[in-house]
CSV table of C-alpha atoms and ligand atoms in Angstrom, one decimal:
chain,number,residue,atom,x,y,z
A,105,MET,CA,-17.4,29.0,7.1
A,106,VAL,CA,-15.9,25.7,5.9
A,107,LYS,CA,-13.0,26.2,3.6
A,108,ASN,CA,-13.0,24.7,0.1
A,109,ASN,CA,-9.6,23.3,0.6
A,110,SER,CA,-10.4,21.4,3.8
A,111,ALA,CA,-10.3,17.6,4.2
A,112,LEU,CA,-11.2,14.9,6.7
A,113,VAL,CA,-8.9,11.9,6.4
A,114,VAL,CA,-10.3,8.7,7.9
A,115,GLY,CA,-7.4,6.3,8.9
A,116,ALA,CA,-3.8,7.0,9.7
A,117,GLY,CA,-2.0,4.1,8.2
A,118,ILE,CA,0.4,4.7,5.3
A,119,SER,CA,-2.4,5.8,2.9
A,120,GLY,CA,-4.0,8.2,5.4
A,121,SER,CA,-0.6,9.6,6.6
A,122,SER,CA,0.5,10.1,3.0
A,123,ILE,CA,-2.5,12.0,1.8
A,124,ALA,CA,-2.6,14.1,5.0
A,125,TYR,CA,1.1,15.0,4.4
A,126,HIS,CA,0.6,15.9,0.7
A,127,LEU,CA,-2.6,18.0,1.3
A,128,ASN,CA,-0.9,19.8,4.2
A,129,LYS,CA,2.0,20.6,1.9
A,130,LYS,CA,-0.4,22.2,-0.5
A,131,GLY,CA,-1.8,24.4,2.3
A,132,TRP,CA,-5.0,22.5,2.9
A,133,ASP,CA,-6.8,22.3,6.2
A,134,VAL,CA,-6.4,18.6,7.2
A,135,THR,CA,-7.9,16.6,10.1
A,136,ILE,CA,-6.8,13.0,10.3
A,137,VAL,CA,-8.9,10.6,12.4
A,138,ASP,CA,-8.0,7.1,13.5
A,139,GLN,CA,-9.9,4.8,15.8
A,140,ALA,CA,-6.7,3.7,17.5
A,141,LYS,CA,-4.7,5.8,20.0
A,142,GLU,CA,-1.4,6.9,18.6
A,143,SER,CA,0.4,4.6,20.9
A,144,SER,CA,-1.6,1.5,19.6
A,145,LEU,CA,-2.0,2.1,15.9
A,146,SER,CA,-1.9,-1.4,14.4
A,147,ILE,CA,0.6,-0.8,11.7
A,148,TYR,CA,3.0,0.9,14.2
A,149,ALA,CA,3.6,-2.4,15.9
A,150,ASN,CA,5.0,-4.0,12.7
A,151,PRO,CA,8.8,-3.6,13.1
A,152,ALA,CA,9.4,-3.5,9.3
A,153,VAL,CA,7.8,-3.8,5.9
A,154,CYS,CA,9.6,-4.3,2.7
A,155,VAL,CA,9.5,-2.2,-0.4
A,156,ASN,CA,9.9,-5.2,-2.6
A,157,PRO,CA,9.4,-4.4,-6.3
A,158,ASN,CA,7.2,-6.8,-8.3
A,159,VAL,CA,7.1,-6.6,-12.0
A,160,MET,CA,4.8,-8.2,-14.6
A,161,ILE,CA,5.9,-9.8,-17.8
A,162,SER,CA,3.0,-8.4,-19.8
A,163,ASP,CA,1.7,-5.4,-18.0
A,164,GLN,CA,3.8,-2.3,-18.9
A,165,ARG,CA,1.5,0.0,-17.1
A,166,PHE,CA,1.8,-1.9,-13.9
A,167,ASN,CA,5.6,-1.8,-14.2
A,168,ARG,CA,5.6,1.9,-14.9
A,169,LEU,CA,3.5,2.4,-11.7
A,170,MET,CA,5.7,0.1,-9.7
A,171,CYS,CA,9.0,1.8,-10.8
A,172,SER,CA,7.8,5.4,-10.3
A,173,SER,CA,6.1,4.5,-7.0
A,174,ILE,CA,9.2,3.0,-5.5
A,175,SER,CA,11.5,5.8,-6.7
A,176,TYR,CA,9.1,8.2,-5.0
A,177,VAL,CA,9.1,6.3,-1.7
A,178,TRP,CA,12.8,6.8,-1.3
A,179,LYS,CA,12.6,10.4,-2.4
A,180,LEU,CA,10.0,11.1,0.2
A,181,ILE,CA,11.9,9.3,2.9
A,182,ASN,CA,14.8,11.5,2.1
A,183,LEU,CA,12.7,14.6,2.0
A,184,ILE,CA,11.2,14.0,5.5
A,185,GLY,CA,14.6,13.2,6.9
A,186,LEU,CA,14.3,9.6,8.0
A,187,ASP,CA,17.7,8.1,8.8
A,188,GLU,CA,19.0,4.6,8.4
A,189,SER,CA,17.5,3.3,11.6
A,190,SER,CA,14.0,4.0,10.2
A,191,ALA,CA,14.4,3.0,6.5
A,192,LEU,CA,17.1,1.6,4.3
A,193,GLN,CA,17.4,0.9,0.6
A,194,VAL,CA,19.4,-2.3,0.9
A,195,GLY,CA,18.2,-3.8,-2.3
A,196,SER,CA,16.0,-6.9,-2.7
A,197,ILE,CA,16.4,-10.2,-4.4
A,198,HIS,CA,13.5,-12.3,-5.7
A,199,LEU,CA,14.5,-16.0,-6.1
A,200,PHE,CA,13.4,-18.3,-8.9
A,201,GLU,CA,14.2,-21.8,-9.7
A,202,HIS,CA,17.0,-21.6,-12.3
A,203,LYS,CA,15.2,-22.5,-15.5
A,204,GLU,CA,12.0,-20.6,-14.7
A,205,GLY,CA,14.0,-17.5,-13.6
A,206,ILE,CA,16.1,-17.4,-16.8
A,207,ASP,CA,12.9,-17.8,-18.9
A,208,ARG,CA,11.0,-15.1,-17.0
A,209,PHE,CA,13.9,-12.7,-17.1
A,210,THR,CA,14.3,-13.1,-20.9
A,211,ARG,CA,10.6,-12.5,-21.5
A,212,LEU,CA,10.4,-9.6,-19.0
A,213,ILE,CA,13.2,-7.6,-20.6
A,214,LYS,CA,12.0,-8.4,-24.1
A,215,ASN,CA,8.6,-7.0,-23.3
A,216,ASN,CA,9.9,-4.2,-21.1
A,217,PRO,CA,13.3,-3.0,-22.2
A,218,GLY,CA,13.0,0.0,-19.9
A,219,LEU,CA,13.3,-2.4,-16.9
A,220,LYS,CA,17.0,-3.1,-17.6
A,221,SER,CA,18.1,-0.3,-15.3
A,222,PHE,CA,15.7,-1.5,-12.6
A,223,ILE,CA,16.5,-5.3,-12.4
A,224,THR,CA,19.7,-7.3,-12.7
A,225,LEU,CA,19.8,-11.1,-13.0
A,226,ILE,CA,22.1,-12.8,-10.4
A,227,ASP,CA,23.3,-16.2,-11.6
A,228,GLN,CA,23.0,-19.4,-9.5
A,229,ASN,CA,26.7,-19.5,-8.6
A,230,GLN,CA,26.5,-16.2,-6.9
A,231,ILE,CA,23.3,-17.0,-5.2
A,232,ARG,CA,24.8,-20.2,-3.8
A,233,GLU,CA,28.0,-18.4,-2.7
A,234,ASN,CA,26.2,-15.5,-1.0
A,235,TYR,CA,23.2,-17.3,0.4
A,236,ASN,CA,23.9,-21.0,0.4
A,237,ILE,CA,20.8,-21.6,-1.7
A,238,LYS,CA,21.2,-24.1,-4.6
A,239,GLY,CA,19.6,-24.2,-8.0
A,240,CYS,CA,18.2,-20.6,-7.9
A,241,VAL,CA,18.8,-17.4,-9.8
A,242,GLY,CA,17.8,-14.0,-8.4
A,243,PHE,CA,16.1,-10.8,-9.8
A,244,TYR,CA,18.0,-8.1,-8.0
A,245,PHE,CA,16.2,-4.7,-7.5
A,246,ASN,CA,18.5,-2.1,-6.2
A,247,SER,CA,15.5,0.0,-5.3
A,248,GLY,CA,14.2,-2.6,-2.7
A,249,GLY,CA,14.5,-1.9,1.0
A,250,TRP,CA,12.7,-1.8,4.3
A,251,ILE,CA,10.8,0.8,6.3
A,252,ASN,CA,9.8,1.0,9.9
A,253,PRO,CA,6.1,1.9,9.5
A,254,GLU,CA,5.8,3.8,12.8
A,255,ASP,CA,8.7,6.1,12.0
A,256,PHE,CA,7.4,6.8,8.5
A,257,CYS,CA,3.8,7.3,9.3
A,258,ARG,CA,4.4,9.4,12.4
A,259,THR,CA,6.9,11.7,10.6
A,260,LEU,CA,4.4,12.2,7.7
A,261,VAL,CA,1.8,13.6,10.0
A,262,SER,CA,4.1,15.4,12.4
A,263,GLU,CA,3.5,18.9,11.1
A,264,THR,CA,1.6,20.8,13.8
A,265,ASN,CA,-1.0,22.2,11.4
A,266,ILE,CA,-2.3,18.7,10.7
A,267,ARG,CA,-5.0,18.2,13.2
A,268,LYS,CA,-4.7,14.6,14.6
A,269,GLU,CA,-7.7,12.9,16.3
A,270,PHE,CA,-6.4,9.5,17.3
A,271,GLY,CA,-8.5,7.2,19.5
A,272,SER,CA,-11.8,8.3,17.8
A,273,LYS,CA,-13.7,5.8,15.6
A,274,VAL,CA,-15.7,7.3,12.8
A,275,THR,CA,-19.3,6.0,13.3
A,276,GLU,CA,-21.4,8.3,11.1
A,277,VAL,CA,-20.7,10.1,7.9
A,278,GLU,CA,-23.1,12.5,6.1
A,279,CYS,CA,-22.9,15.1,3.4
A,280,LYS,CA,-25.2,18.1,3.9
A,281,GLU,CA,-25.1,21.0,1.4
A,282,ASP,CA,-21.7,20.0,0.0
A,283,VAL,CA,-20.1,19.8,3.5
A,284,TRP,CA,-19.0,16.4,4.9
A,285,HIS,CA,-19.8,15.8,8.5
A,286,ILE,CA,-18.4,12.9,10.6
A,287,LYS,CA,-19.3,11.8,14.1
A,288,THR,CA,-17.1,9.6,16.2
A,289,ASN,CA,-17.7,7.0,19.0
A,290,ASP,CA,-16.4,9.5,21.6
A,291,LYS,CA,-19.0,12.1,20.5
A,292,LYS,CA,-16.7,14.3,18.5
A,293,GLU,CA,-17.9,16.0,15.3
A,294,PHE,CA,-15.8,17.3,12.4
A,295,LYS,CA,-16.7,18.8,9.1
A,296,ALA,CA,-14.9,19.7,5.8
A,297,LYS,CA,-15.6,20.1,2.2
A,298,ASN,CA,-13.8,16.9,1.3
A,299,ILE,CA,-13.4,13.5,2.9
A,300,VAL,CA,-10.8,10.8,2.0
A,301,PHE,CA,-11.4,7.2,3.2
A,302,CYS,CA,-8.1,5.6,4.0
A,303,SER,CA,-9.5,3.1,6.4
A,304,ALA,CA,-8.9,-0.1,4.5
A,305,GLY,CA,-11.6,-2.8,5.1
A,306,ASP,CA,-13.8,-0.2,7.0
A,307,ILE,CA,-15.0,1.1,3.6
A,308,ALA,CA,-17.4,-1.8,3.6
A,309,ASN,CA,-19.4,0.1,6.2
A,310,TYR,CA,-20.4,2.9,3.8
A,311,SER,CA,-22.9,2.7,1.1
A,312,TYR,CA,-20.8,5.0,-1.1
A,313,PHE,CA,-18.5,2.1,-1.8
A,314,SER,CA,-20.9,-0.8,-1.7
A,315,HIS,CA,-20.4,-1.3,-5.5
A,316,LEU,CA,-16.6,-1.7,-5.1
A,317,ASP,CA,-15.5,-5.4,-4.7
A,318,PHE,CA,-12.7,-6.2,-2.3
A,319,ASP,CA,-11.5,-8.9,0.0
A,320,GLN,CA,-9.9,-8.9,3.4
A,321,TYR,CA,-6.9,-11.0,4.4
A,322,ARG,CA,-5.4,-11.8,7.8
A,323,GLY,CA,-1.6,-12.0,7.7
A,324,GLN,CA,1.1,-12.6,10.3
A,325,ILE,CA,4.8,-11.9,10.3
A,326,ASP,CA,7.3,-13.2,12.9
A,327,TRP,CA,10.8,-12.1,13.9
A,328,VAL,CA,13.9,-13.6,15.5
A,329,ASN,CA,16.6,-11.6,17.2
A,330,SER,CA,19.6,-11.0,14.9
A,331,GLU,CA,22.3,-8.9,16.5
A,332,THR,CA,25.0,-9.9,14.1
A,333,MET,CA,23.4,-9.5,10.6
A,334,GLN,CA,24.0,-6.2,8.9
A,335,GLU,CA,22.5,-4.6,5.8
A,336,LEU,CA,21.7,-7.8,3.8
A,337,GLU,CA,19.3,-7.6,0.9
A,338,ILE,CA,15.7,-8.5,1.3
A,339,LEU,CA,15.1,-12.0,0.0
A,340,SER,CA,11.8,-13.4,-1.3
A,341,ASN,CA,10.1,-16.1,-3.2
A,342,ASN,CA,7.5,-17.9,-1.2
A,343,GLY,CA,7.4,-15.2,1.5
A,344,TYR,CA,10.1,-12.7,2.4
A,345,VAL,CA,12.9,-12.1,4.9
A,346,ILE,CA,14.1,-8.7,6.0
A,347,PRO,CA,17.4,-9.3,7.7
A,348,SER,CA,18.4,-7.1,10.6
A,349,VAL,CA,16.0,-4.2,11.3
A,350,LYS,CA,16.6,-2.8,14.8
A,351,LYS,CA,18.3,-6.1,15.7
A,352,LYS,CA,15.4,-8.2,14.4
A,353,THR,CA,15.1,-10.4,11.3
A,354,VAL,CA,11.6,-10.2,10.1
A,355,VAL,CA,9.9,-13.0,8.1
A,356,GLY,CA,6.5,-13.2,6.5
A,357,SER,CA,4.0,-13.5,5.7
A,358,SER,CA,1.1,-15.8,6.0
A,359,TYR,CA,-2.3,-14.8,4.6
A,360,GLU,CA,-5.8,-16.1,4.9
A,361,LYS,CA,-8.9,-14.7,3.3
A,362,ASN,CA,-11.8,-13.4,5.4
A,363,ASN,CA,-10.2,-14.4,8.8
A,364,CYS,CA,-10.7,-11.3,11.0
A,365,SER,CA,-8.7,-12.6,14.0
A,366,TYR,CA,-5.8,-10.5,15.3
A,367,GLU,CA,-4.5,-13.4,17.4
A,368,ALA,CA,-1.1,-14.7,16.6
A,369,SER,CA,-1.2,-18.3,15.5
A,370,ASP,CA,1.4,-21.1,16.2
A,371,ALA,CA,0.8,-22.6,12.8
A,372,ASP,CA,1.6,-19.3,11.1
A,373,THR,CA,4.7,-18.9,13.2
A,374,LYS,CA,5.9,-22.4,12.2
A,375,SER,CA,5.2,-21.6,8.5
A,376,ASN,CA,7.1,-18.3,8.7
A,377,LEU,CA,10.1,-20.0,10.4
A,378,ASN,CA,10.1,-22.6,7.6
A,379,LYS,CA,10.2,-19.7,5.1
A,380,LEU,CA,13.1,-18.2,7.1
A,381,ASN,CA,14.9,-21.5,7.0
A,382,ALA,CA,14.5,-21.8,3.2
A,383,LEU,CA,15.5,-18.2,2.5
A,384,LEU,CA,18.4,-17.8,4.9
A,385,PRO,CA,19.7,-21.3,5.5
A,386,SER,CA,23.0,-19.9,6.8
A,387,LEU,CA,21.3,-18.5,9.9
A,388,ASN,CA,22.3,-20.1,13.1
A,389,ASN,CA,19.9,-23.1,13.9
A,390,ASN,CA,19.0,-21.7,17.4
A,391,LEU,CA,17.6,-18.6,15.7
A,392,LEU,CA,15.5,-20.7,13.3
A,393,SER,CA,13.8,-22.7,16.0
A,394,ARG,CA,12.0,-19.9,17.9
A,395,SER,CA,10.1,-16.7,17.1
A,396,ASN,CA,10.8,-13.7,19.3
A,397,GLY,CA,7.6,-12.0,18.4
A,398,SER,CA,4.7,-11.9,16.0
A,399,TRP,CA,2.5,-9.2,14.4
A,400,VAL,CA,-0.9,-9.8,12.9
A,401,GLY,CA,-2.6,-7.4,10.6
A,402,GLN,CA,-5.5,-7.2,8.1
A,403,ARG,CA,-5.0,-6.1,4.6
A,404,ALA,CA,-7.7,-5.1,2.1
A,405,ALA,CA,-7.3,-6.0,-1.6
A,406,SER,CA,-9.4,-5.0,-4.6
A,407,PHE,CA,-10.8,-7.4,-7.2
A,408,ASP,CA,-7.7,-7.0,-9.4
A,409,ARG,CA,-5.2,-6.5,-6.5
A,410,LYS,CA,-4.6,-2.9,-7.5
A,411,PRO,CA,-5.5,-0.1,-5.1
A,412,TYR,CA,-8.6,2.1,-5.4
A,413,VAL,CA,-7.4,5.7,-5.6
A,414,GLY,CA,-9.7,8.6,-6.6
A,415,ARG,CA,-13.3,9.6,-6.8
A,416,VAL,CA,-16.3,7.3,-6.9
A,417,LEU,CA,-19.5,7.7,-8.8
A,418,ASP,CA,-22.6,9.0,-7.1
A,419,MET,CA,-24.7,5.8,-7.0
A,420,GLY,CA,-27.9,7.7,-6.0
A,421,GLY,CA,-28.6,5.1,-3.4
A,422,LYS,CA,-28.2,2.1,-5.8
A,423,SER,CA,-25.7,-0.7,-5.0
A,424,ARG,CA,-25.0,-1.3,-8.8
A,425,LEU,CA,-25.3,0.7,-11.9
A,426,ALA,CA,-26.6,-0.9,-15.1
A,427,ASN,CA,-24.0,-1.4,-17.7
A,428,LYS,CA,-26.1,0.3,-20.4
A,429,ILE,CA,-26.7,3.4,-18.4
A,430,ASP,CA,-26.6,6.8,-20.2
A,431,ARG,CA,-23.1,8.2,-19.8
A,432,SER,CA,-24.3,11.7,-19.4
A,433,SER,CA,-26.2,10.7,-16.2
A,434,LEU,CA,-23.0,9.6,-14.4
A,435,VAL,CA,-21.6,12.0,-11.8
A,436,TRP,CA,-18.8,11.8,-9.3
A,437,LYS,CA,-19.8,12.1,-5.7
A,438,LYS,CA,-18.7,15.6,-4.8
A,439,GLY,CA,-15.9,15.9,-2.3
A,440,LEU,CA,-15.6,12.1,-1.7
A,441,TYR,CA,-12.4,10.2,-2.3
A,442,ILE,CA,-11.0,6.7,-1.6
A,443,ASN,CA,-7.4,5.8,-1.0
A,444,ALA,CA,-7.5,2.1,0.0
A,445,CYS,CA,-7.1,-1.6,-0.8
A,446,TYR,CA,-3.4,-1.5,-1.1
A,447,GLY,CA,-3.1,-5.3,-0.5
A,448,SER,CA,0.4,-6.4,0.4
A,449,ARG,CA,2.2,-3.3,-1.1
A,450,GLY,CA,0.9,-0.3,0.7
A,451,PHE,CA,4.3,1.0,1.5
A,452,SER,CA,5.4,0.8,-2.2
A,453,PHE,CA,2.3,2.4,-3.7
A,454,ALA,CA,0.5,4.7,-1.2
A,455,PRO,CA,3.0,7.6,-1.1
A,456,LEU,CA,3.0,8.3,-4.8
A,457,SER,CA,-0.7,7.5,-5.2
A,458,SER,CA,-1.5,9.9,-2.4
A,459,LEU,CA,0.5,12.6,-4.1
A,460,SER,CA,-1.5,12.2,-7.3
A,461,LEU,CA,-4.7,12.1,-5.3
A,462,ALA,CA,-3.8,15.3,-3.5
A,463,ASN,CA,-3.1,16.8,-7.0
A,464,LEU,CA,-6.6,15.7,-8.1
A,465,MET,CA,-8.2,17.3,-5.1
A,466,ASP,CA,-6.2,20.4,-5.5
A,467,GLN,CA,-6.9,20.6,-9.3
A,468,SER,CA,-3.2,20.6,-10.2
A,469,LEU,CA,-2.9,17.3,-12.1
A,470,ASN,CA,0.1,16.6,-14.3
A,471,SER,CA,0.3,13.8,-17.0
A,472,ASP,CA,1.9,11.3,-14.5
A,473,ASP,CA,-1.0,11.9,-12.1
A,474,LYS,CA,-3.5,11.3,-15.0
A,475,PHE,CA,-1.8,8.0,-15.9
A,476,LEU,CA,-1.8,6.8,-12.2
A,477,LEU,CA,-5.3,7.9,-11.4
A,478,GLY,CA,-6.6,6.4,-14.7
A,479,TYR,CA,-4.9,3.1,-13.9
A,480,LEU,CA,-6.1,3.0,-10.2
A,481,ASN,CA,-9.5,4.6,-10.9
A,482,PRO,CA,-12.0,3.0,-8.4
A,483,GLU,CA,-14.6,2.7,-11.1
A,484,ARG,CA,-12.3,0.9,-13.6
A,485,ARG,CA,-14.3,-2.3,-13.6
A,486,PHE,CA,-17.5,-0.5,-14.3
A,487,PHE,CA,-15.9,1.7,-17.0
A,488,ARG,CA,-14.4,-1.3,-18.6
A,489,GLY,CA,-17.8,-2.9,-18.7
A,490,MET,CA,-19.0,0.2,-20.5
A,491,GLY,CA,-16.2,0.1,-23.0
A,492,LEU,CA,-14.5,3.1,-21.5
A,493,LYS,CA,-11.3,1.3,-20.5
A,494,LYS,CA,-9.0,3.7,-22.4
A,495,GLN,CA,-10.5,6.9,-21.2
A,496,GLY,CA,-9.8,6.4,-17.5
A,497,ILE,CA,-9.2,9.9,-16.0
A,498,GLU,CA,-10.2,11.5,-19.3
A,499,PHE,CA,-13.7,10.3,-18.8
A,500,LYS,CA,-15.7,13.5,-19.0
A,501,LEU,CA,-18.6,14.1,-16.6
B,173,FAD,C1,1.3,-9.7,7.8
B,173,FAD,C2,1.4,-8.5,6.8
B,173,FAD,C3,2.6,-8.2,6.2
B,173,FAD,C4,2.7,-7.1,5.3
B,173,FAD,N1,3.9,-6.8,4.8
B,173,FAD,C5,4.0,-5.8,4.0
B,173,FAD,C6,5.3,-5.4,3.4
B,173,FAD,O1,6.3,-6.0,3.6
B,173,FAD,N2,5.3,-4.3,2.6
B,173,FAD,C7,4.1,-3.6,2.3
B,173,FAD,O2,4.2,-2.6,1.5
B,173,FAD,N3,3.0,-3.9,2.8
B,173,FAD,C8,2.9,-5.0,3.6
B,173,FAD,N4,1.7,-5.4,4.1
B,173,FAD,C9,0.5,-4.6,3.7
B,173,FAD,C10,0.4,-3.3,4.4
B,173,FAD,O3,0.4,-3.5,5.8
B,173,FAD,C11,-0.8,-2.6,3.8
B,173,FAD,O4,-0.8,-2.5,2.4
B,173,FAD,C12,-1.0,-1.2,4.4
B,173,FAD,O5,-0.9,-1.2,5.8
B,173,FAD,C13,-2.2,-0.5,3.9
B,173,FAD,O6,-2.3,0.8,4.5
B,173,FAD,P1,-3.6,1.6,4.7
B,173,FAD,O7,-3.2,2.9,5.3
B,173,FAD,O8,-4.4,1.6,3.5
B,173,FAD,O9,-4.4,0.7,5.7
B,173,FAD,P2,-4.2,0.4,7.3
B,173,FAD,O10,-2.7,0.3,7.6
B,173,FAD,O11,-5.0,-0.8,7.6
B,173,FAD,O12,-4.8,1.6,8.0
B,173,FAD,C14,-6.1,1.9,8.1
B,173,FAD,C15,-6.4,2.7,9.4
B,173,FAD,O13,-7.8,3.0,9.4
B,173,FAD,C16,-8.2,3.0,10.8
B,173,FAD,N5,-9.6,2.9,10.8
B,173,FAD,C17,-10.4,1.9,10.3
B,173,FAD,N6,-11.7,2.1,10.5
B,173,FAD,C18,-11.8,3.3,11.1
B,173,FAD,C19,-12.9,4.1,11.5
B,173,FAD,N7,-14.1,3.8,11.4
B,173,FAD,N8,-12.6,5.3,12.1
B,173,FAD,C20,-11.3,5.7,12.3
B,173,FAD,N9,-10.2,5.0,11.9
B,173,FAD,C21,-10.5,3.8,11.3
B,173,FAD,C22,-7.5,1.8,11.4
B,173,FAD,O14,-7.3,1.9,12.8
B,173,FAD,C23,-6.1,1.9,10.7
B,173,FAD,O15,-5.1,2.5,11.4
B,173,FAD,C24,1.6,-6.4,5.0
B,173,FAD,C25,0.3,-6.7,5.6
B,173,FAD,C26,0.3,-7.8,6.5
B,173,FAD,C27,-1.1,-8.1,7.2
């Protein structure tokens, strides 16, 4: 007998680990499958990612999502007991050329007065004094920081009642009589009433998602050894620098559309070291001349750069639905969920989005979940085309 509150989670990066964690906390029966062995999961090899807030002058809903997501990241980190060697809220500073920065900041606060407690403007004298960078102001976010992906993801799925199947690639997916069945390349089979795809660009392999547009980008970060730097803020403008994580200063990142290579590139290293030089000119020249390591990853991003979180429509075998379709004929695909396309901000967004998704699956939605799932609804483009923009999650089926 397959339990109603059972789920297969495909992919064990931050989105898969987060949904597995939240469903398990609700008492669900969870199996998480990743094609990589636990020792070689791609994201585990990245020494640090930044939680680097990004706000929009004229998108209050995005800003609400960003602020609540980031607050939740640090709450969750605290809850699961990660210490300062695994994640640290050191703050982050986004640099702008002086005039542009003042203008942006004025408009930002005018349109979003609530952001006053989230961002502070640092004047150019202070930026010059602290970072030896001339002609720039900084937006300071005290909620910025860095996370070691391996420590975060591993801890999220560390509960013994989460069944972990690492080193098994999902090759077949089928739904028979409301039960989802998967087969893997090493001939394992699993079943559950629900399935959540958290496998980034791999969603392109399933017809259920063929109507969702997304792109894939290759990216590379580099790091230099940095024994002496302690607890400096994250700096960004064109690229970002995370000073001193486990004795490394991490700089990134390059990106290139539709390049599937995982090979490190000398040209990207050079470009990253130039970014380091521009953002931390006070670093010793010897450090700036040579990378001590690189990490290459792939990120999937949706058409509007916001993740896809929630249910998808049952396409009935079609790759597109006509815009003039009768609304009453639309149905969600039962037991199928997507939690993917986090672009360059998976560690900011995925934890809270996964909590809301778990609440949707568990039928315990609150108003914040409804807002988030409406905003990130995988079918938003189609609904917009049908004039259903405002309904989002309220869309009745
Ligand atoms: C160079 C670079 C720098 C970045 N810097 C940052 C940063 O500073 N901050 C930030 O928040 N984000 C950053 N990102 C983006 C971040 O890495 C992504 O947003 C995040 O990893 C997305 O998480 P995910 O769990 O959705 O996907 P992934 O981490 O890609 O995980 C998907 C998992 O699915 C598994 N999988 C795929 N297909 C199958 C299958 N068929 N069967 C079983 N398993 C499968 C994969 O093995 C993988 O482990 C960066 C990305 C790059 C490339």
